[in-house]
Amino acid sequence: MKNNKLKKGLLSSVAVVVVIMAAIAINVLITWKDYSVDVTSSKIYSISDQTKSILDALDQDVTFYVINSESDANDSYKKIWNEYKKHSSNIKIEYKDPELYPNFTADYVDSSESVNADSVIVVCGDKSRYISSDDYVNYSYGSDYSYTADSLELESLLTEAINYVISDETPIVYTLSGHGEKNFTTSVTSSFERDNYEVRSLNLLSQATVPEDCAVLIINGPEKDLSDDEKTQIDSYMKNGGKIYIFLDAGVDDLTNLYALMEEYDVGVSKGVVVETDSNMYTQYPIWLLPNIESSEATAAQYNSNVYVLAPSAKGLTDLSTEEETADEGETSENTCIVTPLLTTSENAYSKVDTTSSTIEKEKEDIDGPFHIAVSVSDENGGKMIVVGCTNMLEDTIDAAVSGANTDFVMNGINYLTQQESKISIRAKDLTSETAIVPAFSQKMTLILSVFVLPLFLLIVGIVIVVRRRRL
C-alpha cells in the first residue's frame, strides 16, 4: 500500500513539474517569437492583407527610426511597428532617444518643424519620409468643445511611407483647370500625396500639349466644355497611351466636346440625375445611390468586401459598344475599346431629365435604366480611362458617411490606371463606433418592426396571459 501511495505521489509530482515546465516553455516561446492575438473589434494592432502583400514583395531594407527610447515608447504603437518587423526581415526598427542622439533628426526633418516623441522616420537608401506622431490619430471636435479620437492612421502612414521610399520616382497627377472644375479637398490631396503622387494643375489653354510626365489627367466636374483644341490635345494624349479620370456633375449637360471624347471610347452619358427605385440601393433619398460594386481590376479591393460607395446626385453612363448598331451586314466594327462596369444601378433605375421637376416619380421624358455609375475603358494603344458620373462623392461629409470608402474607390482607380495596384489605399482603424449606412428598405423595415410589429406582438402576448389567468 505504501509503495502504491509513493508511486502515485511521485507520478503526481512529476506531472505537476511537467505541466509547470510546459507552461514556462510556452511562455518563453510566446515572448521570444512575440506571439499575440489582436482581439480588438477593428483589429487596431494588426496589419491589413494589403500591407502584408507589400511587405511580401519588399526586396530592399527599410528602417523605422523611432524618435524615443524603447522603454518610453508608446506600447500600442510598438505593437504595430513590431507587426511590420515580424512580417518582413527587410524591416528594421531602431530607437533613437533624443537625449542620446540630439542631432539625429537634422538630416531628415526641416529645422523649423518640431519632432515629437514616437515620431518615425522611414528610410530606404537615400530616400526618407518623416511621420509625425501628431498624425497617428484623427480627432473630431465636439459641440461641447472636447476632442474625440476617431481613427488610427498609423498603418496607412507607415505603408504609404514604405511605398514612397522604395519607389524610384513620384508619378505626377495633373488636374485640368479653366472650365470651372471643382477643387479637391485637403484630405483628398493628402491621400494622393501619401500614395506617392504629386498633384499639379494643368491649363491646356496656356500649354500646347498634355505634359509627357503626366501619369493621370483628372477632369473633375467641369461646368464649361472643352475647346476644340483641348479636345484634340487630350485625344492625342490618350492615343499615346495616356490615362484619364473623369468626374461628371449631374447638374451640367452642355459639354459637347467632352462627351464626344468619351463617346470615342464607347462611354455614353444620359441627361439628368439617376433615381434608384430599389430601396436596398439608396439611402435617405432615391438619388443618394449605393450602387453595386462590380468585379474588376480597379475594384478588386472592395468587391465583395461588405462596404458601400455613396454616390449622391449621379449621372447615368452607358456602354455604347453594347448598343445595337445599324451597320450594313458584313461591315466590321473598328471599335477596339473594352468598357468595364465598376459601379451599377438596379434594373429599374431611371434618369430624371428635368432636375427642377417637383416630383421624383418617373415622368414621360425620363430615361429608362439600368445605368453604370462608373466605368473603366482600355484601348489597344494602352490608353485607359475611368469615368464616374458623380463629382461630389469625394466631399468630406459624403466620404465620411461611408468611412472613407469613396476615397478608397477613387485611389484604387488611380493606382489601377498607373498600374500600381499594390498601393491600394489602406483604411484608418476606427477607434469609435462605425458610421452606419443603412439602405432605405432596411430603414423602413426597422421602423415597422420597432414601432408597429413588436409593440403589437407584446400587446397580444399580454392579452393572452391576462385571459389565461382569469380563466384559472
Tab-separated table of C-alpha atoms in Angstrom:
chain	number	residue	atom	x	y	z
A	1	MET	CA	0.000	0.000	0.000
A	2	LYS	CA	2.769	2.375	0.954
A	3	ASN	CA	4.591	1.652	-2.321
A	4	ASN	CA	1.431	2.357	-4.310
A	5	LYS	CA	0.897	5.615	-2.458
A	6	LEU	CA	4.534	6.535	-3.045
A	7	LYS	CA	4.259	5.774	-6.755
A	8	LYS	CA	1.057	7.784	-7.071
A	9	GLY	CA	2.626	10.674	-5.201
A	10	LEU	CA	5.729	10.518	-7.352
A	11	LEU	CA	3.674	10.419	-10.563
A	12	SER	CA	1.604	13.361	-9.364
A	13	SER	CA	4.742	15.337	-8.575
A	14	VAL	CA	6.243	14.539	-11.956
A	15	ALA	CA	3.012	15.527	-13.684
A	16	VAL	CA	2.936	18.851	-11.828
A	17	VAL	CA	6.575	19.511	-12.736
A	18	VAL	CA	5.931	18.635	-16.395
A	19	VAL	CA	2.905	20.957	-16.528
A	20	ILE	CA	4.891	23.784	-14.924
A	21	MET	CA	7.829	23.247	-17.320
A	22	ALA	CA	5.454	23.143	-20.296
A	23	ALA	CA	3.819	26.392	-19.162
A	24	ILE	CA	7.226	28.038	-18.755
A	25	ALA	CA	8.352	26.780	-22.181
A	26	ILE	CA	5.182	28.060	-23.834
A	27	ASN	CA	5.571	31.468	-22.178
A	28	VAL	CA	9.222	31.668	-23.216
A	29	LEU	CA	8.300	30.716	-26.787
A	30	ILE	CA	5.478	33.279	-26.937
A	31	THR	CA	7.769	36.002	-25.548
A	32	TRP	CA	10.649	35.047	-27.854
A	33	LYS	CA	8.516	34.905	-31.012
A	34	ASP	CA	6.324	37.794	-29.845
A	35	TYR	CA	3.136	35.859	-30.474
A	36	SER	CA	-0.048	37.788	-29.762
A	37	VAL	CA	-3.718	37.795	-30.700
A	38	ASP	CA	-5.487	41.022	-31.612
A	39	VAL	CA	-8.964	40.808	-30.076
A	40	THR	CA	-9.947	44.455	-30.741
A	41	SER	CA	-13.066	44.841	-32.894
A	42	SER	CA	-11.319	46.918	-35.570
A	43	LYS	CA	-8.008	44.978	-35.381
A	44	ILE	CA	-6.100	48.038	-34.228
A	45	TYR	CA	-2.892	46.104	-33.552
A	46	SER	CA	-2.949	44.066	-36.769
A	47	ILE	CA	-1.765	44.969	-40.261
A	48	SER	CA	-4.008	44.539	-43.269
A	49	ASP	CA	-3.646	41.959	-46.032
A	50	GLN	CA	-2.699	44.790	-48.376
A	51	THR	CA	0.219	45.811	-46.168
A	52	LYS	CA	1.272	42.166	-45.896
A	53	SER	CA	1.324	41.804	-49.694
A	54	ILE	CA	3.526	44.904	-49.959
A	55	LEU	CA	5.876	43.540	-47.298
A	56	ASP	CA	5.976	40.149	-49.029
A	57	ALA	CA	7.229	41.860	-52.204
A	58	LEU	CA	9.749	44.011	-50.324
A	59	ASP	CA	13.291	43.293	-51.529
A	60	GLN	CA	15.045	46.313	-50.003
A	61	ASP	CA	15.978	47.091	-46.405
A	62	VAL	CA	13.669	49.677	-44.832
A	63	THR	CA	14.414	51.119	-41.390
A	64	PHE	CA	11.935	52.649	-38.952
A	65	TYR	CA	13.804	55.172	-36.813
A	66	VAL	CA	11.599	55.742	-33.785
A	67	ILE	CA	12.333	59.044	-32.042
A	68	ASN	CA	12.214	57.806	-28.472
A	69	SER	CA	13.865	55.300	-26.191
A	70	GLU	CA	12.476	51.773	-26.483
A	71	SER	CA	11.433	51.745	-22.840
A	72	ASP	CA	9.495	55.016	-23.112
A	73	ALA	CA	7.847	54.392	-26.482
A	74	ASN	CA	4.060	54.024	-26.576
A	75	ASP	CA	3.247	50.308	-26.163
A	76	SER	CA	0.299	50.448	-28.591
A	77	TYR	CA	2.470	51.935	-31.322
A	78	LYS	CA	5.250	49.442	-30.609
A	79	LYS	CA	2.871	46.546	-31.243
A	80	ILE	CA	2.084	47.910	-34.703
A	81	TRP	CA	5.728	48.621	-35.570
A	82	ASN	CA	6.646	45.104	-34.490
A	83	GLU	CA	3.952	43.620	-36.758
A	84	TYR	CA	5.861	45.041	-39.733
A	85	LYS	CA	9.126	43.631	-38.422
A	86	LYS	CA	7.596	40.214	-37.758
A	87	HIS	CA	6.183	40.003	-41.269
A	88	SER	CA	9.327	41.024	-43.164
A	89	SER	CA	13.001	40.503	-42.411
A	90	ASN	CA	13.671	43.615	-44.511
A	91	ILE	CA	12.034	45.858	-41.906
A	92	LYS	CA	14.391	47.109	-39.197
A	93	ILE	CA	13.403	49.116	-36.119
A	94	GLU	CA	15.861	51.391	-34.356
A	95	TYR	CA	15.040	53.593	-31.381
A	96	LYS	CA	16.753	56.980	-31.238
A	97	ASP	CA	16.488	58.587	-27.828
A	98	PRO	CA	16.622	62.386	-28.382
A	99	GLU	CA	18.739	62.754	-25.255
A	100	LEU	CA	21.366	60.368	-26.625
A	101	TYR	CA	21.036	61.431	-30.289
A	102	PRO	CA	20.033	65.108	-30.152
A	103	ASN	CA	21.066	65.843	-33.758
A	104	PHE	CA	19.824	62.655	-35.422
A	105	THR	CA	16.683	64.147	-36.973
A	106	ALA	CA	18.531	67.105	-38.533
A	107	ASP	CA	19.279	65.113	-41.703
A	108	TYR	CA	15.641	64.111	-42.210
A	109	VAL	CA	13.366	66.812	-40.798
A	110	ASP	CA	13.190	70.527	-41.556
A	111	SER	CA	14.717	72.539	-38.738
A	112	SER	CA	11.543	74.629	-38.417
A	113	GLU	CA	9.474	71.551	-37.546
A	114	SER	CA	9.412	70.163	-34.030
A	115	VAL	CA	9.824	66.405	-33.688
A	116	ASN	CA	7.598	64.806	-31.071
A	117	ALA	CA	8.220	61.595	-29.169
A	118	ASP	CA	7.232	58.382	-31.004
A	119	SER	CA	7.512	60.030	-34.418
A	120	VAL	CA	9.037	57.762	-37.070
A	121	ILE	CA	11.484	58.391	-39.895
A	122	VAL	CA	11.166	55.702	-42.574
A	123	VAL	CA	14.394	55.294	-44.556
A	124	CYS	CA	15.426	53.230	-47.571
A	125	GLY	CA	18.736	54.117	-49.188
A	126	ASP	CA	18.811	57.848	-49.860
A	127	LYS	CA	15.037	58.356	-49.573
A	128	SER	CA	13.195	59.063	-46.351
A	129	ARG	CA	9.818	60.164	-45.078
A	130	TYR	CA	9.087	61.737	-41.715
A	131	ILE	CA	5.842	60.741	-39.965
A	132	SER	CA	4.873	62.933	-37.040
A	133	SER	CA	3.212	61.199	-34.097
A	134	ASP	CA	0.716	64.070	-34.159
A	135	ASP	CA	-0.743	62.485	-37.315
A	136	TYR	CA	-1.204	58.984	-35.925
A	137	VAL	CA	-4.690	59.660	-34.555
A	138	ASN	CA	-7.544	61.595	-36.156
A	139	TYR	CA	-9.695	63.645	-33.804
A	140	SER	CA	-13.100	65.269	-34.138
A	141	TYR	CA	-14.133	68.473	-32.346
A	142	GLY	CA	-17.420	68.135	-30.488
A	143	SER	CA	-20.089	70.693	-29.705
A	144	ASP	CA	-19.027	70.527	-26.053
A	145	TYR	CA	-15.555	71.807	-27.047
A	146	SER	CA	-13.973	68.394	-26.500
A	147	TYR	CA	-11.822	66.302	-28.796
A	148	THR	CA	-12.641	62.651	-29.529
A	149	ALA	CA	-10.229	60.145	-31.050
A	150	ASP	CA	-11.920	58.831	-34.211
A	151	SER	CA	-9.382	56.687	-36.051
A	152	LEU	CA	-5.805	55.431	-36.008
A	153	GLU	CA	-3.840	56.280	-39.173
A	154	LEU	CA	-0.529	54.682	-38.185
A	155	GLU	CA	-0.667	51.675	-40.516
A	156	SER	CA	-1.707	53.693	-43.563
A	157	LEU	CA	1.028	56.271	-42.858
A	158	LEU	CA	3.728	53.627	-42.437
A	159	THR	CA	2.743	51.620	-45.513
A	160	GLU	CA	2.448	54.734	-47.649
A	161	ALA	CA	5.901	55.817	-46.401
A	162	ILE	CA	7.312	52.420	-47.398
A	163	ASN	CA	5.780	52.783	-50.870
A	164	TYR	CA	7.386	56.207	-51.155
A	165	VAL	CA	10.912	55.341	-50.036
A	166	ILE	CA	11.157	52.204	-52.202
A	167	SER	CA	9.823	53.961	-55.315
A	168	ASP	CA	12.271	55.144	-57.945
A	169	GLU	CA	10.079	58.087	-58.938
A	170	THR	CA	6.966	60.013	-57.918
A	171	PRO	CA	4.176	59.938	-60.562
A	172	ILE	CA	2.582	63.296	-61.319
A	173	VAL	CA	-1.202	63.669	-61.419
A	174	TYR	CA	-2.483	66.729	-63.288
A	175	THR	CA	-5.911	68.245	-62.599
A	176	LEU	CA	-7.404	70.107	-65.531
A	177	SER	CA	-8.372	73.745	-64.890
A	178	GLY	CA	-10.003	76.573	-66.808
A	179	HIS	CA	-13.554	75.141	-67.032
A	180	GLY	CA	-14.925	75.725	-63.541
A	181	GLU	CA	-13.657	72.375	-62.290
A	182	LYS	CA	-14.150	71.501	-58.638
A	183	ASN	CA	-11.125	71.588	-56.329
A	184	PHE	CA	-10.135	68.574	-54.280
A	185	THR	CA	-10.339	68.921	-50.520
A	186	THR	CA	-7.164	68.948	-48.461
A	187	SER	CA	-7.853	65.393	-47.267
A	188	VAL	CA	-8.142	64.114	-50.846
A	189	THR	CA	-4.929	65.845	-51.908
A	190	SER	CA	-3.228	64.322	-48.861
A	191	SER	CA	-4.424	60.886	-49.965
A	192	PHE	CA	-2.709	61.391	-53.319
A	193	GLU	CA	0.498	62.555	-51.680
A	194	ARG	CA	0.535	59.697	-49.178
A	195	ASP	CA	0.178	57.262	-52.067
A	196	ASN	CA	3.316	58.826	-53.568
A	197	TYR	CA	1.647	61.035	-56.195
A	198	GLU	CA	2.442	64.670	-56.839
A	199	VAL	CA	-0.624	66.778	-57.713
A	200	ARG	CA	-0.290	69.683	-60.154
A	201	SER	CA	-2.744	71.905	-62.003
A	202	LEU	CA	-2.876	71.965	-65.823
A	203	ASN	CA	-4.413	74.640	-68.046
A	204	LEU	CA	-4.393	73.487	-71.669
A	205	LEU	CA	-5.313	76.969	-72.864
A	206	SER	CA	-1.829	78.128	-71.890
A	207	GLN	CA	0.042	74.882	-72.547
A	208	ALA	CA	0.222	73.358	-76.008
A	209	THR	CA	0.074	69.684	-75.007
A	210	VAL	CA	-0.508	67.400	-72.055
A	211	PRO	CA	2.919	67.098	-70.354
A	212	GLU	CA	4.910	63.958	-71.057
A	213	ASP	CA	5.282	63.308	-67.323
A	214	CYS	CA	1.504	63.192	-66.803
A	215	ALA	CA	0.716	59.868	-65.120
A	216	VAL	CA	-3.020	60.626	-64.897
A	217	LEU	CA	-5.076	63.586	-66.130
A	218	ILE	CA	-8.063	64.292	-63.876
A	219	ILE	CA	-11.077	66.233	-65.148
A	220	ASN	CA	-13.127	66.976	-62.033
A	221	GLY	CA	-16.678	68.166	-62.679
A	222	PRO	CA	-16.198	70.884	-65.322
A	223	GLU	CA	-19.001	73.436	-65.681
A	224	LYS	CA	-17.844	74.547	-69.150
A	225	ASP	CA	-16.946	72.489	-72.190
A	226	LEU	CA	-13.500	71.779	-73.617
A	227	SER	CA	-12.413	73.833	-76.602
A	228	ASP	CA	-11.768	72.061	-79.902
A	229	ASP	CA	-8.021	72.419	-79.388
A	230	GLU	CA	-8.204	70.997	-75.863
A	231	LYS	CA	-10.220	68.029	-77.064
A	232	THR	CA	-7.613	67.387	-79.753
A	233	GLN	CA	-4.769	67.588	-77.231
A	234	ILE	CA	-6.448	65.188	-74.793
A	235	ASP	CA	-7.399	62.807	-77.589
A	236	SER	CA	-3.763	62.778	-78.767
A	237	TYR	CA	-2.636	62.110	-75.203
A	238	MET	CA	-4.987	59.119	-74.934
A	239	LYS	CA	-3.895	57.683	-78.287
A	240	ASN	CA	-0.330	57.729	-76.992
A	241	GLY	CA	-1.258	55.555	-74.016
A	242	GLY	CA	-2.498	58.307	-71.715
A	243	LYS	CA	-4.592	57.809	-68.583
A	244	ILE	CA	-7.648	59.940	-67.727
A	245	TYR	CA	-10.003	60.044	-64.729
A	246	ILE	CA	-13.241	61.990	-65.343
A	247	PHE	CA	-15.854	63.057	-62.763
A	248	LEU	CA	-19.163	64.384	-64.131
A	249	ASP	CA	-21.567	66.844	-62.497
A	250	ALA	CA	-25.221	65.780	-62.736
A	251	GLY	CA	-26.254	69.429	-62.960
A	252	VAL	CA	-24.236	70.054	-66.141
A	253	ASP	CA	-25.271	68.656	-69.543
A	254	ASP	CA	-23.891	71.011	-72.186
A	255	LEU	CA	-20.398	69.506	-72.577
A	256	THR	CA	-20.422	68.626	-76.263
A	257	ASN	CA	-16.686	68.159	-76.797
A	258	LEU	CA	-16.075	66.279	-73.558
A	259	TYR	CA	-18.980	63.929	-74.232
A	260	ALA	CA	-17.777	63.455	-77.823
A	261	LEU	CA	-14.342	62.490	-76.495
A	262	MET	CA	-15.928	59.942	-74.162
A	263	GLU	CA	-18.108	58.567	-76.959
A	264	GLU	CA	-14.959	57.823	-78.965
A	265	TYR	CA	-14.176	55.412	-76.142
A	266	ASP	CA	-17.726	53.967	-76.102
A	267	VAL	CA	-18.923	55.811	-72.985
A	268	GLY	CA	-22.311	57.492	-73.312
A	269	VAL	CA	-23.838	59.984	-70.848
A	270	SER	CA	-27.559	60.206	-70.054
A	271	LYS	CA	-29.208	63.531	-69.327
A	272	GLY	CA	-30.351	64.329	-65.825
A	273	VAL	CA	-29.775	62.593	-62.497
A	274	VAL	CA	-30.202	58.888	-61.724
A	275	VAL	CA	-33.127	57.895	-59.489
A	276	GLU	CA	-32.959	54.476	-57.842
A	277	THR	CA	-36.172	52.509	-57.268
A	278	ASP	CA	-34.628	49.618	-55.338
A	279	SER	CA	-34.689	50.727	-51.714
A	280	ASN	CA	-31.741	48.441	-50.962
A	281	MET	CA	-29.613	50.570	-53.276
A	282	TYR	CA	-30.091	54.060	-51.907
A	283	THR	CA	-30.088	55.774	-48.535
A	284	GLN	CA	-32.146	58.737	-47.292
A	285	TYR	CA	-33.126	59.853	-50.806
A	286	PRO	CA	-33.615	57.895	-54.073
A	287	ILE	CA	-30.834	59.968	-55.656
A	288	TRP	CA	-28.338	59.086	-52.887
A	289	LEU	CA	-27.161	55.939	-54.588
A	290	LEU	CA	-25.493	52.880	-53.059
A	291	PRO	CA	-24.539	51.251	-56.377
A	292	ASN	CA	-23.360	47.682	-56.814
A	293	ILE	CA	-19.568	47.360	-56.844
A	294	GLU	CA	-18.736	45.175	-59.836
A	295	SER	CA	-15.781	42.813	-60.186
A	296	SER	CA	-12.818	44.394	-61.991
A	297	GLU	CA	-9.116	45.086	-61.565
A	298	ALA	CA	-9.905	48.603	-60.389
A	299	THR	CA	-12.397	47.443	-57.728
A	300	ALA	CA	-10.696	44.229	-56.607
A	301	ALA	CA	-10.052	45.533	-53.084
A	302	GLN	CA	-13.698	46.494	-52.496
A	303	TYR	CA	-15.587	43.843	-54.447
A	304	ASN	CA	-17.452	41.539	-52.035
A	305	SER	CA	-15.980	43.470	-49.085
A	306	ASN	CA	-19.286	44.492	-47.435
A	307	VAL	CA	-18.605	48.203	-47.927
A	308	TYR	CA	-20.750	50.815	-49.630
A	309	VAL	CA	-19.765	53.513	-52.094
A	310	LEU	CA	-22.082	56.513	-51.787
A	311	ALA	CA	-22.850	58.475	-54.968
A	312	PRO	CA	-25.335	61.318	-54.387
A	313	SER	CA	-26.741	63.058	-57.492
A	314	ALA	CA	-25.072	60.936	-60.154
A	315	LYS	CA	-25.255	60.860	-63.919
A	316	GLY	CA	-26.057	57.609	-65.687
A	317	LEU	CA	-23.407	56.172	-68.003
A	318	THR	CA	-23.940	53.657	-70.787
A	319	ASP	CA	-21.691	51.275	-72.698
A	320	LEU	CA	-22.113	52.314	-76.337
A	321	SER	CA	-20.286	49.211	-77.577
A	322	THR	CA	-23.221	47.035	-76.448
A	323	GLU	CA	-25.908	49.136	-78.101
A	324	GLU	CA	-27.411	47.761	-81.299
A	325	GLU	CA	-25.647	49.173	-84.364
A	326	THR	CA	-27.185	49.848	-87.764
A	327	ALA	CA	-24.078	48.944	-89.722
A	328	ASP	CA	-24.548	47.126	-93.049
A	329	GLU	CA	-24.308	43.338	-92.999
A	330	GLY	CA	-20.716	42.196	-93.247
A	331	GLU	CA	-19.306	45.517	-92.021
A	332	THR	CA	-16.804	45.073	-89.200
A	333	SER	CA	-16.547	47.472	-86.295
A	334	GLU	CA	-13.340	49.455	-85.898
A	335	ASN	CA	-14.004	49.825	-82.174
A	336	THR	CA	-11.135	48.423	-80.123
A	337	CYS	CA	-12.177	49.693	-76.697
A	338	ILE	CA	-13.092	47.484	-73.776
A	339	VAL	CA	-15.617	49.017	-71.379
A	340	THR	CA	-15.814	47.524	-67.874
A	341	PRO	CA	-18.543	48.497	-65.391
A	342	LEU	CA	-17.314	49.489	-61.936
A	343	LEU	CA	-20.494	50.741	-60.245
A	344	THR	CA	-24.018	49.883	-61.447
A	345	THR	CA	-27.661	50.624	-60.586
A	346	SER	CA	-30.595	48.226	-60.372
A	347	GLU	CA	-32.538	47.245	-63.497
A	348	ASN	CA	-35.387	49.644	-62.696
A	349	ALA	CA	-33.399	52.807	-62.093
A	350	TYR	CA	-34.178	55.758	-64.346
A	351	SER	CA	-32.711	59.162	-65.124
A	352	LYS	CA	-34.774	62.194	-64.148
A	353	VAL	CA	-34.230	64.512	-67.132
A	354	ASP	CA	-35.914	67.579	-65.627
A	355	THR	CA	-33.862	68.081	-62.465
A	356	THR	CA	-36.120	71.001	-61.461
A	357	SER	CA	-39.254	68.838	-61.506
A	358	SER	CA	-41.464	68.963	-58.410
A	359	THR	CA	-41.802	65.183	-58.362
A	360	ILE	CA	-39.258	62.402	-58.025
A	361	GLU	CA	-41.675	59.989	-59.695
A	362	LYS	CA	-40.900	58.816	-63.214
A	363	GLU	CA	-42.237	61.068	-65.972
A	364	LYS	CA	-42.685	60.541	-69.683
A	365	GLU	CA	-39.414	62.162	-70.763
A	366	ASP	CA	-37.322	60.310	-68.166
A	367	ILE	CA	-34.822	57.718	-69.415
A	368	ASP	CA	-35.054	54.046	-68.501
A	369	GLY	CA	-32.056	52.319	-66.931
A	370	PRO	CA	-30.171	50.382	-65.876
A	371	PHE	CA	-27.080	52.590	-65.806
A	372	HIS	CA	-23.442	52.421	-64.937
A	373	ILE	CA	-22.363	54.997	-62.360
A	374	ALA	CA	-18.680	54.362	-63.041
A	375	VAL	CA	-16.828	52.565	-65.845
A	376	SER	CA	-13.252	51.905	-66.894
A	377	VAL	CA	-12.117	51.814	-70.517
A	378	SER	CA	-8.957	50.474	-72.124
A	379	ASP	CA	-7.865	50.605	-75.764
A	380	GLU	CA	-5.302	48.860	-77.952
A	381	ASN	CA	-2.849	51.768	-77.618
A	382	GLY	CA	-2.517	51.313	-73.866
A	383	GLY	CA	-4.782	54.238	-73.090
A	384	LYS	CA	-7.048	53.910	-70.050
A	385	MET	CA	-9.958	55.968	-68.829
A	386	ILE	CA	-12.218	55.909	-65.774
A	387	VAL	CA	-15.452	57.884	-65.825
A	388	VAL	CA	-17.564	58.454	-62.700
A	389	GLY	CA	-20.978	60.086	-63.005
A	390	CYS	CA	-20.689	61.778	-59.606
A	391	THR	CA	-18.452	64.701	-58.770
A	392	ASN	CA	-19.382	65.189	-55.101
A	393	MET	CA	-18.517	61.715	-53.815
A	394	LEU	CA	-15.171	62.987	-52.503
A	395	GLU	CA	-16.660	65.735	-50.353
A	396	ASP	CA	-15.560	65.159	-46.770
A	397	THR	CA	-19.059	64.680	-45.336
A	398	ILE	CA	-20.105	62.252	-48.087
A	399	ASP	CA	-16.888	60.261	-47.825
A	400	ALA	CA	-17.124	60.171	-44.029
A	401	ALA	CA	-20.626	58.684	-44.268
A	402	VAL	CA	-19.092	55.522	-45.761
A	403	SER	CA	-15.970	55.595	-43.569
A	404	GLY	CA	-13.666	56.646	-46.403
A	405	ALA	CA	-14.833	54.035	-48.927
A	406	ASN	CA	-15.304	56.706	-51.628
A	407	THR	CA	-11.692	57.861	-51.322
A	408	ASP	CA	-10.590	54.231	-51.384
A	409	PHE	CA	-12.588	53.678	-54.582
A	410	VAL	CA	-11.023	56.672	-56.319
A	411	MET	CA	-7.463	55.959	-55.160
A	412	ASN	CA	-7.800	52.317	-56.177
A	413	GLY	CA	-8.814	53.551	-59.621
A	414	ILE	CA	-5.828	55.903	-59.819
A	415	ASN	CA	-3.486	53.078	-58.816
A	416	TYR	CA	-5.110	50.846	-61.444
A	417	LEU	CA	-4.578	53.473	-64.144
A	418	THR	CA	-0.896	53.817	-63.232
A	419	GLN	CA	-0.500	50.031	-62.899
A	420	GLN	CA	0.381	50.343	-59.220
A	421	GLU	CA	-2.376	48.160	-57.781
A	422	SER	CA	-0.146	47.174	-54.859
A	423	LYS	CA	-0.626	50.711	-53.491
A	424	ILE	CA	-4.358	50.293	-52.997
A	425	SER	CA	-5.323	52.563	-50.119
A	426	ILE	CA	-5.359	51.231	-46.564
A	427	ARG	CA	-8.180	52.482	-44.396
A	428	ALA	CA	-7.574	54.022	-40.987
A	429	LYS	CA	-8.531	51.855	-37.986
A	430	ASP	CA	-11.742	53.051	-36.375
A	431	LEU	CA	-11.434	53.987	-32.706
A	432	THR	CA	-15.142	54.688	-32.307
A	433	SER	CA	-18.316	53.041	-33.474
A	434	GLU	CA	-18.514	52.960	-37.267
A	435	THR	CA	-20.931	55.148	-39.173
A	436	ALA	CA	-23.899	53.014	-40.167
A	437	ILE	CA	-25.027	53.302	-43.773
A	438	VAL	CA	-28.469	51.706	-43.882
A	439	PRO	CA	-30.341	51.192	-47.172
A	440	ALA	CA	-33.809	52.725	-47.301
A	441	PHE	CA	-35.547	49.322	-47.290
A	442	SER	CA	-33.783	48.342	-44.067
A	443	GLN	CA	-34.708	51.684	-42.512
A	444	LYS	CA	-38.404	51.099	-43.323
A	445	MET	CA	-38.379	47.533	-42.038
A	446	THR	CA	-36.671	48.600	-38.800
A	447	LEU	CA	-39.270	51.325	-38.315
A	448	ILE	CA	-42.190	48.949	-38.961
A	449	LEU	CA	-40.820	46.234	-36.681
A	450	SER	CA	-39.920	48.543	-33.801
A	451	VAL	CA	-42.936	50.859	-33.936
A	452	PHE	CA	-45.734	48.503	-35.005
A	453	VAL	CA	-44.917	44.782	-35.084
A	454	LEU	CA	-43.009	44.436	-31.790
A	455	PRO	CA	-45.463	46.524	-29.672
A	456	LEU	CA	-48.410	44.667	-31.254
A	457	PHE	CA	-46.771	41.317	-30.504
A	458	LEU	CA	-46.156	42.319	-26.874
A	459	LEU	CA	-49.738	43.544	-26.580
A	460	ILE	CA	-51.139	40.235	-27.890
A	461	VAL	CA	-48.889	38.252	-25.536
A	462	GLY	CA	-50.071	40.385	-22.628
A	463	ILE	CA	-53.739	39.884	-23.525
A	464	VAL	CA	-53.261	36.124	-23.816
A	465	ILE	CA	-51.569	35.956	-20.400
A	466	VAL	CA	-54.305	38.033	-18.741
A	467	VAL	CA	-57.088	35.920	-20.289
A	468	ARG	CA	-55.434	32.658	-19.174
A	469	ARG	CA	-55.003	33.904	-15.607
A	470	ARG	CA	-58.649	34.939	-15.380
A	471	ARG	CA	-59.755	31.509	-16.528
A	472	LEU	CA	-57.688	29.950	-13.781
